[in-house]
């Protein structure tokens, strides 16, 4: 158990819908990262937050957005969902914003029908 | 753009034997970190080992060790005394030491089978 929690574990929804994925980092960690793992794209970095501020952005679609709240939990919002958004979404956390080991949560498996 | 290449989609090893997983990367940066993550069937991403590019000494963690060749941009993982629990997908990852952000760039993974 990495100490990072993600909810829900599984999500099934329809095209065009909007979902919110939630992540709670390890106690004391200030940085949260979101990654997407899909069969065709592999593991891709989406976005990083540090202590409430966006620090880095990767291949995140405009339909996707994220935020980190004062209690340091983070949410990833996915809207206007398409079939291709079906993937495993990971959240990871690390103590600061510098290069440190990132500890991954168990992931949220999203299936868009 | 930085890329990480794992040229072995699948590998197989017998229990108690040694296996080496390959990883190469392409970067013009000089200050970076390299990682190996394990993803068992549960899909959890578990850190196996980490290497700082400025360190010449190869990292080791129990039965896991790396062969880091900076000039060749190569970062292979050696698993000694393989166990059934080592069966998983293994991902090599690269991270630039920017001082402000640390996103991981992953390879495509190597699926390791461990046989009796």
PDB file of C-alpha atoms in Angstrom, chain A residues 2 33 35 37 43-45 48 55-58 88 90 94 96-106 109, chain B residues 32-33 35 37 39 41-47 50 91 95-107:
ATOM      1  CA  UNK A   2       1.605   3.247  -1.186  1.00  0.00           C
ATOM      2  CA  UNK A  33       0.666  13.964 -10.459  1.00  0.00           C
ATOM      3  CA  UNK A  35      -1.061   9.863 -15.440  1.00  0.00           C
ATOM      4  CA  UNK A  37      -2.429   4.462 -19.050  1.00  0.00           C
ATOM      5  CA  UNK A  43       1.638   5.631 -19.713  1.00  0.00           C
ATOM      6  CA  UNK A  44       1.423   9.365 -20.222  1.00  0.00           C
ATOM      7  CA  UNK A  45       1.876  12.272 -17.837  1.00  0.00           C
ATOM      8  CA  UNK A  48       1.235  18.072 -11.823  1.00  0.00           C
ATOM      9  CA  UNK A  55       3.500  23.049 -11.927  1.00  0.00           C
ATOM     10  CA  UNK A  56       3.689  21.067 -15.139  1.00  0.00           C
ATOM     11  CA  UNK A  57       1.381  20.086 -17.945  1.00  0.00           C
ATOM     12  CA  UNK A  58       1.741  17.158 -20.286  1.00  0.00           C
ATOM     13  CA  UNK A  88      -6.530   3.557 -16.254  1.00  0.00           C
ATOM     14  CA  UNK A  90      -3.218   7.016 -11.927  1.00  0.00           C
ATOM     15  CA  UNK A  94       5.745  13.004  -3.731  1.00  0.00           C
ATOM     16  CA  UNK A  96       7.847  18.227  -2.788  1.00  0.00           C
ATOM     17  CA  UNK A  97       8.083  19.419  -6.340  1.00  0.00           C
ATOM     18  CA  UNK A  98      11.653  18.369  -6.944  1.00  0.00           C
ATOM     19  CA  UNK A  99      12.660  15.058  -8.416  1.00  0.00           C
ATOM     20  CA  UNK A 100      11.734  12.530  -5.841  1.00  0.00           C
ATOM     21  CA  UNK A 101      10.216   9.126  -5.936  1.00  0.00           C
ATOM     22  CA  UNK A 102       6.597   9.253  -6.971  1.00  0.00           C
ATOM     23  CA  UNK A 103       4.303   6.858  -5.171  1.00  0.00           C
ATOM     24  CA  UNK A 104       1.348   5.706  -7.184  1.00  0.00           C
ATOM     25  CA  UNK A 105      -2.221   5.088  -6.147  1.00  0.00           C
ATOM     26  CA  UNK A 106      -4.130   1.990  -7.268  1.00  0.00           C
ATOM     27  CA  UNK A 109     -10.314   2.314 -14.365  1.00  0.00           C
TER      28      UNK A 109
ATOM     29  CA  UNK B  32      18.154  13.581 -14.632  1.00  0.00           C
ATOM     30  CA  UNK B  33      16.888  10.529 -12.821  1.00  0.00           C
ATOM     31  CA  UNK B  35      13.502   4.627 -12.461  1.00  0.00           C
ATOM     32  CA  UNK B  37       8.588   0.531 -11.877  1.00  0.00           C
ATOM     33  CA  UNK B  39       3.180  -3.294 -12.496  1.00  0.00           C
ATOM     34  CA  UNK B  41      -1.593  -7.980 -12.462  1.00  0.00           C
ATOM     35  CA  UNK B  42      -3.189  -5.831  -9.764  1.00  0.00           C
ATOM     36  CA  UNK B  43      -2.147  -2.848 -11.974  1.00  0.00           C
ATOM     37  CA  UNK B  44      -0.519  -1.073  -9.017  1.00  0.00           C
ATOM     38  CA  UNK B  45       2.659   0.812  -9.999  1.00  0.00           C
ATOM     39  CA  UNK B  46       5.439  -0.110  -7.583  1.00  0.00           C
ATOM     40  CA  UNK B  47       8.859   1.509  -7.514  1.00  0.00           C
ATOM     41  CA  UNK B  50      15.998   4.613  -8.762  1.00  0.00           C
ATOM     42  CA  UNK B  91       8.472   0.082 -16.946  1.00  0.00           C
ATOM     43  CA  UNK B  95      12.725  12.313 -15.243  1.00  0.00           C
ATOM     44  CA  UNK B  96      14.506  15.604 -15.774  1.00  0.00           C
ATOM     45  CA  UNK B  97      15.752  17.363 -12.679  1.00  0.00           C
ATOM     46  CA  UNK B  98      14.281  20.777 -13.363  1.00  0.00           C
ATOM     47  CA  UNK B  99      14.104  21.835  -9.764  1.00  0.00           C
ATOM     48  CA  UNK B 100      10.489  22.791 -10.231  1.00  0.00           C
ATOM     49  CA  UNK B 101       8.674  19.851 -11.743  1.00  0.00           C
ATOM     50  CA  UNK B 102       9.347  16.199 -12.184  1.00  0.00           C
ATOM     51  CA  UNK B 103       7.123  14.453 -14.678  1.00  0.00           C
ATOM     52  CA  UNK B 104       8.000  10.873 -15.557  1.00  0.00           C
ATOM     53  CA  UNK B 105       8.434   9.748 -19.161  1.00  0.00           C
ATOM     54  CA  UNK B 106       7.803   6.020 -19.447  1.00  0.00           C
ATOM     55  CA  UNK B 107       8.866   3.332 -21.862  1.00  0.00           C
TER      56      UNK B 107
END
